[in-house]
C-alpha cells in the first residue's frame, strides 16, 4: 500500500529514511525558531549537553547580576575591602549565587534600596528558575522510552515448506518488563519503472505481529511467499531498488507504566542472505534462564531454502 | 450520521464551530466560578499571562506581609534607622521576600514572638507556594500538544477516474516525530429543507485515515463520489448550506511519548475549487530530504476534473 | 449478560451500588492499613483536609525538633535571654522552622556538635519533605478527572415509531474540550424469581455510544425495544426489582491531554416517566452558541409514546 | 498458539517463568551497566533502599566538600577555635550541609576566593540534587501499579453441564476504583513428546475476559472443554508437563487515572483439584456490601464434576 504521508518523487538517490537512532532523516526549513518547542529540545538533548546549557545559563545570569551589583557599588553588599575590579566582580558573583540559590549566608547582604531591589528580583528569579529546572529534570527522567537491542544484521533465512523468510531479532536491554509487544515492518523502495522515480512504502505481513510477554528475545519473521514484495527477488534486485526496512516496535513498559516505542531500519547491505540466528539464551544448572546480550547478533550460515 | 452531542436547532446564522486555535466556539453560562478548575486555567493561559499572574500574586502576598511587619514594628526586624513610612514599607518588603524565598540573609531577622510567628508563617507559605508553582510549571511544560501546520486553503482537486476530491495538507512543526497518525473529518452544514434549520454533522470518508510514519507532509483526501455529501454539489450549494469542515488529527508524539491531538476547521470561503498542491519538499544534492514549511500552503490552479 | 465480577446473592435489600460521587458503595475489611497506599489517600482527600494534614505534620515535626533543641539547651542556638520554658520552646520552634524551611537567618544558629548535628538532620529532613510535598501537590493538580453535569432526573421519553426511550443528559462543566466520548450504561436489578435473590447486571444498548466532539450537551438514549429489559415493564415493575442505572462516561480531555472517566447512577426514584428535555443552549444575536448549565436539568411533561 | 517471543528449547527442568512478585525469572548478562537505566532502578527499589541510597549519597558528597574546606582551611569559614582534626572536619561538615541544603545560617560563611568558589559550586550542586530528588520522588509516588489480591490456590471446580473449570479469584486491595478489567491467562508447559523438550505457551479461553466495574471480587473461569489443553488431563499429566499458569490482569485505576497491570502465576502444586470458592462478601444489616479480604483464599472441597 502506498503511503501518501511519506511518498514522494525523487530525482536523485537518497539516504536512509530512519537513522539508526530512530530519528527521521529529514531537514526542516522555513520555520521561525519561535515555533520550535524549547522544552522539547531540553528534554531530547543529551545529559552532557543539558548540564552544559544549564550551567552556562546560571553563569550568565549570575554574571549579569554581579555586574549590576558592581554598578550599584559592592560596598552596598557589605563588602568594603576589595579594591581591584576583579575582586569586586568575584565577590559580587559570590553574593549573586548566594542570593540565586537562596543560601543567603548574610555575611554579604544588600543595603540601601537599589541593592535590596536587585537582590529581591534575583531571589525571585532563582526561585522560578529552580522550579523550571526541577520540571525539566523530571521531564527528562520520566520520558518513557524503549531500549531494545536489534540484531546487527537482518537475515534471509530458510522457512517452512521450502520458502525463505526475512528475520531480525530483538531483546529488551532495560531491567523493566515489556509486555503486549507489537511489531510493524515497512519496506521502502524506489520504484524505477516510471520515468520519475517514486518511493513506495509497502507493509510486510509478519508470521506474528504480537506477543503478550517478552522476557527473552523475539525473532520477527516475514515469510517470503507470493504476497511478499521479496518474492522471487534476488539480493541484487533489492539493492537496485534501494530497499530499506522501517521497523516500529511498541510495547507496555511496567516501570514507566506506559507504552514505549522503538524505531529501527535495515538497509540492503545489512541483510545477510542465507543465514539463521543461533540461540542467545540458555537454562543454567539451577534451572534459571539466562539471556546473553553479546550473542543477540550471532548467526550461522545456511544455504537458503 | 447525525451527531446528537452537537446537533441543534438554529433560528439564526451561526459562527464557525471550531475556532482557528482549535477551541470550540461556545459560551458557557450558569456555572459558579467555583466549578472552574484553577489548575486548568493556569495550564492553558499564555506564558506572558502566567508570569504576570504569578508575579502579581507574589507582589500581593509580600505586600500584605510587609504591612503586617510594619504593624508589629520593623524595629522588630532589626531595622531601626528608617524613619519615614515608605522606607519602612520597602525594608519590610525586602525582609518579606528574603523570608518568602527562604534566602534569609539574616541582616534583618525577626525578634520577639509576634515577628517570629509571622515570619514563620510566611516561610511556610513561601515553601508551599514554591511547591505549587513548581507543579504548575511542570504541568505547563509537559502538557502534550501537537503543533501541526495546516495548508491555509483546502482544495477541490482533480481525482482519479474523472472524480474530484477535497484535500488539505498538514506538516509537523515540532522537532518531535509523529507516528500512527489518524485523521477524522466532519462536514457541518445547516439543513435548510425543514422550517426549523438543523445543523447536521456528516463524517467524510477519506482515501486514507491512517499513516504509520509522518516525517514530511500528509495530504488528507476525501474523494467526492456518490457517498460524498459534496457529490454533484456546486460551490454555491455549499455556501448556502453554511458548510464547515471540522478536522481532528491524532498521533503519537515521541518526545512527549503520548498521543497528541489537533483540531482545525475550514469554512467554505477557505476551499479553493479547482487547484492542486505543489510539492513542499525535495531531495538535496547530498540525498537529504528537505521540507519547506513556507511552501505548505502553495497550490496551482487546475480545471477541476 | 451477567457480570461475575459484581454479581452476588442477597438476603436483604441493598443500597445503591455507585454513590453520587462515583465511588463504589463497598466496605473493605480484613486488610492491614499497610496495604493502603498513602500517596493515593493524599491525592484523593479534599484540599482542606490535605492542607490540614500537611500543617499538622509540619507542626508536629517542628515541635519534636524544638524539644530536642531545648534538651540540648537553647543557649546552644545563640538564644540566651529567654528564661521561662514557654519562651524557650517558642524560640526553639522559630529556629526549627528557620532550619526546616532553609530560611536560616542566622540570628539563631547551632553551636556545639549536638546542636549542629540535630540542625543538620532537620535541614535534610526539611529538604526531603519539601520534595515530597512538591510531588504530592503536582499529583493532586494533574490528576485528570472529568467534571460532567448530569441531569438530575433520567427520563422515560417518547421515541420514534411509538416506542419510548430512557434518556439522560450531560454537559462538560470544565473549560476544557472533551472529545471522543464513550458512554456505557448498565442496569442493575435484583432478580427475585429465584428463592435466593440474585443481583443482575445488564448492559443497555444505546442509540449512540460514541460522539467525536462534545461542545454542548449530549443526551444519551436507550431505546426501549424488544431487546431492552425495560420492554413492557411498568414503573412499578422496575421499583420492585430495585433497579439502578450505572453510567460510565469516558472521553479525551484536551487540557489534561488524557482520557478522563466519570461515573454516575440513577435509582428508580430518579427516573421520570413521560417527560422530555427542553433545549439547554441557544444561538445569540451574534451567532454565538450559548450553553446554559442551569437549564440542563429542565424537562417538560409529555404523555409517554 | 506457540509464542516465539518466549518459546525455547530446554535441556533441563526449569523454574517458574513469572515470580510471585510478577517479575520474569530471567538473568540478563552481557550488558554493560551503562545501558541500565539509573532512574528506573531508583524508581523500582524499595523505599528503605531508596532512602538509604539518598542519605549515603548526601553523606558522601558533603564529606567530600568538608574535606575540601579543610584543605582550604576552615578558618576561611569563620571557624577559628576548633583545634583537632575531627572537630575541624565536623564543623566543615556542618557548613557543607548548611550550604548544600541552602540553609546558610551565616555563622559560618566562606571568606576568600577559594572558599567562596567551592561554596558556590556546592550550593549549585545542592540546588540541582534537590531538583533531581524531587523528580525521582514524584516518579516513585506516581508510578501507577495495581495491588490485587490473588487467591492463594487456583481451583479445579465443577462447571455447568458436567464439565469442570479452572478458576482463581482476585480482589482490589487499594482504595481506588478499578474498571474495565481485562484478564489474560497463558498455560506454559513443556512438551516432552519431542526429543528436545520445547516450552509451549497456550492461551486459555475464559468464560469472561472483561468486566466493566470491579467493586468486589472477580472469579476468572477457564471452562475445560474440548478446546482446553486440560481436557481429559489428570493432575498427574499436568505435573509431568511442568505446567504453569501465567496471568496478566489489566484495568483502569481511577486514582492514578491510568491503566494498571498485574501479573501472577500458579504452578501445578498451587492448583486444588475438586474445590470451589466460598463467598468473600456479604450485605450487612444497613444494606452495605462488605468485602472480607481474609476470606479471598477460602474454598470448600467438592467432588469434581
Coordinates of C-alpha atoms in Angstrom, one line a residue, chain B residues 8-295:
Chain B
X8 CA -29.1 21.7 17.5
X9 CA -31.8 23.9 16.0
X10 CA -31.0 27.3 14.8
X11 CA -33.1 30.4 14.4
X12 CA -30.2 32.4 13.0
X13 CA -27.0 32.0 11.0
X14 CA -24.1 31.0 13.3
X15 CA -20.4 31.4 13.5
X16 CA -17.7 28.7 12.9
X17 CA -18.0 25.8 15.3
X18 CA -14.2 25.3 15.8
X19 CA -12.0 28.4 16.0
X20 CA -8.6 28.5 14.3
X21 CA -7.0 27.8 17.6
X22 CA -8.9 24.5 17.8
X23 CA -11.2 25.7 20.6
X24 CA -15.0 25.3 20.4
X25 CA -17.0 28.4 19.7
X26 CA -19.3 28.0 22.7
X27 CA -20.1 30.4 25.6
X28 CA -20.9 28.6 28.9
X29 CA -23.2 30.3 31.4
X30 CA -24.9 29.4 34.6
X31 CA -21.9 27.9 36.3
X32 CA -20.5 29.3 39.5
X33 CA -16.7 30.1 39.1
X34 CA -16.0 27.6 41.9
X35 CA -16.7 24.8 39.4
X36 CA -14.0 26.1 37.1
X37 CA -10.7 24.4 37.5
X38 CA -8.0 26.9 38.6
X39 CA -5.2 24.5 37.6
X40 CA -6.5 24.1 34.1
X41 CA -6.7 27.8 33.6
X42 CA -3.2 28.2 34.9
X43 CA -2.1 25.5 32.5
X44 CA -3.9 26.9 29.5
X45 CA -3.1 30.6 29.8
X46 CA -0.2 32.1 27.7
X47 CA 3.2 32.3 29.3
X48 CA 3.0 36.0 29.4
X49 CA -0.2 35.9 31.3
X50 CA 1.1 33.1 33.6
X51 CA 4.1 35.1 34.7
X52 CA 2.0 38.2 35.1
X53 CA -0.4 36.3 37.4
X54 CA 2.5 34.7 39.3
X55 CA 4.4 38.0 39.9
X56 CA 1.1 39.8 40.8
X57 CA 0.5 37.1 43.3
X58 CA 4.0 37.3 44.8
X59 CA 3.8 41.1 45.0
X60 CA 0.4 41.0 46.7
X61 CA 1.4 38.3 49.3
X62 CA 4.6 40.1 50.2
X63 CA 2.9 43.5 50.4
X64 CA 0.5 42.0 52.9
X65 CA 3.2 40.5 55.0
X66 CA 5.2 43.8 54.7
X67 CA 2.2 45.6 56.2
X68 CA 2.0 43.1 59.0
X69 CA 5.6 43.6 59.8
X70 CA 5.1 47.4 59.9
X71 CA 2.2 46.9 62.3
X72 CA 4.4 44.8 64.5
X73 CA 7.1 47.5 64.1
X74 CA 10.0 46.9 61.8
X75 CA 12.5 47.6 64.6
X76 CA 11.4 44.0 65.4
X77 CA 13.2 43.0 62.2
X78 CA 16.4 44.6 63.3
X79 CA 15.8 47.7 61.1
X80 CA 16.0 50.8 63.2
X81 CA 17.2 53.7 61.1
X82 CA 14.5 54.0 58.6
X83 CA 12.2 56.8 59.7
X84 CA 9.6 57.6 57.0
X85 CA 6.8 55.1 56.2
X86 CA 7.9 54.4 52.6
X87 CA 11.3 53.4 53.7
X88 CA 9.8 51.2 56.4
X89 CA 7.5 49.6 54.0
X90 CA 10.3 48.9 51.5
X91 CA 12.5 47.4 54.1
X92 CA 9.6 45.3 55.4
X93 CA 9.2 44.1 51.8
X94 CA 12.8 43.2 51.4
X95 CA 12.6 41.2 54.6
X96 CA 9.4 39.6 53.5
X97 CA 10.9 38.5 50.2
X98 CA 14.0 37.2 52.0
X99 CA 11.7 35.1 54.1
X100 CA 9.3 34.0 51.4
X101 CA 12.1 32.9 49.0
X102 CA 14.0 31.5 52.1
X103 CA 17.1 33.5 51.2
X104 CA 17.2 34.7 54.8
X105 CA 20.4 36.8 54.8
X106 CA 19.8 37.5 58.5
X107 CA 20.8 41.2 58.4
X108 CA 17.1 41.6 59.0
X109 CA 15.6 38.9 61.2
X110 CA 12.5 38.6 63.4
X111 CA 12.8 39.5 67.1
X112 CA 10.1 39.0 69.6
X113 CA 7.3 36.5 69.4
X114 CA 4.9 38.3 67.0
X115 CA 7.5 39.0 64.4
X116 CA 8.8 35.4 64.7
X117 CA 5.4 33.9 64.3
X118 CA 4.5 36.0 61.3
X119 CA 7.9 35.2 59.7
X120 CA 7.5 31.5 60.4
X121 CA 4.1 31.5 58.8
X122 CA 5.4 33.4 55.8
X123 CA 8.4 31.0 55.3
X124 CA 6.0 28.0 55.3
X125 CA 3.7 29.8 52.9
X126 CA 6.6 30.5 50.6
X127 CA 7.6 26.9 51.0
X128 CA 4.2 25.8 49.9
X129 CA 3.8 28.3 47.1
X130 CA 7.1 27.2 45.7
X131 CA 5.9 23.6 45.6
X132 CA 2.7 24.7 43.9
X133 CA 4.5 26.9 41.3
X134 CA 6.9 24.0 40.5
X135 CA 3.9 21.7 39.9
X136 CA 2.1 24.2 37.7
X137 CA 5.3 24.9 35.7
X138 CA 5.9 21.3 35.1
X139 CA 2.2 20.9 34.1
X140 CA 2.6 23.6 31.6
X141 CA 5.8 22.2 30.2
X142 CA 4.7 18.6 29.9
X143 CA 1.2 19.2 28.6
X144 CA 1.5 17.2 25.3
X145 CA 0.1 19.1 22.3
X146 CA 0.5 18.8 18.5
X147 CA 1.8 21.7 16.5
X148 CA 0.6 21.0 13.0
X149 CA 0.8 23.4 10.1
X150 CA -2.4 23.2 8.0
X151 CA -2.5 24.5 4.5
X152 CA -4.3 27.8 4.5
X153 CA -6.7 26.6 1.9
X154 CA -8.4 23.3 1.4
X155 CA -8.6 22.4 -2.3
X156 CA -11.2 20.9 -4.6
X157 CA -8.7 19.0 -6.7
X158 CA -9.0 16.5 -9.6
X159 CA -9.0 12.9 -8.6
X160 CA -8.7 9.6 -10.4
X161 CA -11.3 8.4 -12.9
X162 CA -12.7 11.9 -13.5
X163 CA -13.8 12.5 -10.0
X164 CA -12.7 15.4 -7.9
X165 CA -11.6 15.3 -4.3
X166 CA -11.5 17.6 -1.3
X167 CA -7.9 17.9 0.0
X168 CA -5.9 19.7 2.7
X169 CA -2.3 19.2 3.7
X170 CA -0.5 19.1 7.1
X171 CA 3.0 19.1 8.3
X172 CA 4.5 18.7 11.8
X173 CA 6.1 22.0 13.0
X174 CA 7.8 20.4 16.0
X175 CA 11.1 18.7 16.0
X176 CA 9.4 15.6 17.5
X177 CA 8.5 12.6 15.5
X178 CA 4.8 11.9 14.9
X179 CA 3.6 8.4 14.2
X180 CA 0.4 6.4 13.9
X181 CA -1.5 9.5 12.6
X182 CA -5.2 9.3 12.4
X183 CA -7.4 11.8 10.6
X184 CA -11.2 12.4 11.1
X185 CA -13.1 15.0 9.1
X186 CA -16.7 16.0 9.8
X187 CA -18.8 18.2 7.5
X188 CA -21.1 20.5 9.4
X189 CA -23.9 22.1 7.4
X190 CA -27.2 23.7 8.1
X191 CA -30.1 21.7 6.6
X192 CA -32.5 24.4 5.4
X193 CA -35.0 22.0 3.9
X194 CA -37.1 21.9 7.2
X195 CA -38.7 25.1 8.6
X196 CA -36.5 25.0 11.7
X197 CA -33.0 24.8 10.4
X198 CA -31.0 21.9 11.8
X199 CA -27.2 21.7 11.9
X200 CA -26.1 18.3 10.5
X201 CA -22.7 16.6 11.2
X202 CA -21.6 14.2 8.5
X203 CA -18.4 12.2 8.7
X204 CA -16.5 12.3 5.4
X205 CA -14.8 9.1 4.3
X206 CA -11.1 9.5 3.5
X207 CA -8.9 7.9 0.9
X208 CA -6.6 7.1 3.8
X209 CA -7.4 7.7 7.5
X210 CA -4.1 6.4 9.0
X211 CA -0.4 6.6 8.3
X212 CA 2.3 4.9 10.4
X213 CA 5.1 7.4 9.9
X214 CA 4.7 11.2 9.3
X215 CA 8.2 12.6 8.5
X216 CA 7.1 15.0 5.8
X217 CA 3.7 16.2 4.7
X218 CA 0.4 14.4 4.6
X219 CA -2.3 15.3 2.2
X220 CA -5.7 14.2 3.5
X221 CA -8.0 13.3 0.6
X222 CA -11.8 13.0 0.6
X223 CA -12.9 11.5 -2.8
X224 CA -16.1 13.1 -4.0
X225 CA -18.1 10.0 -5.1
X226 CA -21.8 9.1 -4.7
X227 CA -21.3 8.6 -1.0
X228 CA -20.0 12.1 -0.5
X229 CA -22.3 15.0 0.6
X230 CA -20.3 17.1 -1.9
X231 CA -21.4 14.9 -4.8
X232 CA -22.7 17.0 -7.6
X233 CA -22.8 20.0 -5.3
X234 CA -21.6 23.4 -6.6
X235 CA -19.5 25.9 -4.6
X236 CA -22.7 27.9 -4.3
X237 CA -24.7 25.0 -2.8
X238 CA -22.0 24.6 -0.1
X239 CA -22.0 28.2 0.8
X240 CA -25.8 28.2 1.0
X241 CA -25.6 25.3 3.5
X242 CA -23.1 27.3 5.6
X243 CA -20.7 24.3 5.2
X244 CA -17.7 23.9 7.5
X245 CA -15.1 21.2 7.7
X246 CA -14.2 20.0 11.3
X247 CA -10.8 18.2 11.4
X248 CA -9.4 16.2 14.1
X249 CA -5.8 14.8 13.7
X250 CA -4.4 12.4 16.3
X251 CA -0.9 10.9 16.5
X252 CA 1.8 9.6 18.8
X253 CA 4.5 12.2 19.6
X254 CA 7.8 10.5 20.5
X255 CA 9.1 13.5 22.6
X256 CA 6.0 13.7 24.8
X257 CA 5.7 9.9 24.5
X258 CA 2.0 10.5 24.4
X259 CA -0.8 10.8 21.9
X260 CA -1.4 14.4 20.8
X261 CA -4.5 15.9 19.2
X262 CA -5.1 18.7 16.9
X263 CA -8.3 20.4 15.7
X264 CA -8.8 22.7 12.7
X265 CA -11.6 23.9 10.6
X266 CA -12.2 25.2 7.0
X267 CA -15.1 27.4 6.2
X268 CA -16.4 27.4 2.6
X269 CA -14.6 30.6 1.8
X270 CA -11.3 28.7 2.6
X271 CA -11.9 26.0 0.0
X272 CA -10.4 26.6 -3.5
X273 CA -12.3 24.9 -6.3
X274 CA -10.0 23.6 -9.0
X275 CA -6.5 23.6 -7.7
X276 CA -3.8 21.1 -6.5
X277 CA -0.9 21.4 -4.1
X278 CA 2.7 21.8 -5.3
X279 CA 5.3 19.6 -3.5
X280 CA 6.7 21.2 -0.4
X281 CA 9.9 19.1 -0.1
X282 CA 12.8 18.0 -2.2
X283 CA 15.9 15.8 -2.0
X284 CA 19.0 17.9 -2.0
X285 CA 22.4 17.1 -3.6
X286 CA 23.5 15.1 -0.6
X287 CA 20.4 13.0 -0.8
X288 CA 18.9 14.6 2.3
X289 CA 15.2 15.2 2.2
X290 CA 14.2 18.8 2.9
X291 CA 10.8 20.0 4.0
X292 CA 9.9 23.7 3.2
X293 CA 7.2 24.9 5.6
X294 CA 6.8 28.2 3.7
X295 CA 5.6 26.1 0.7

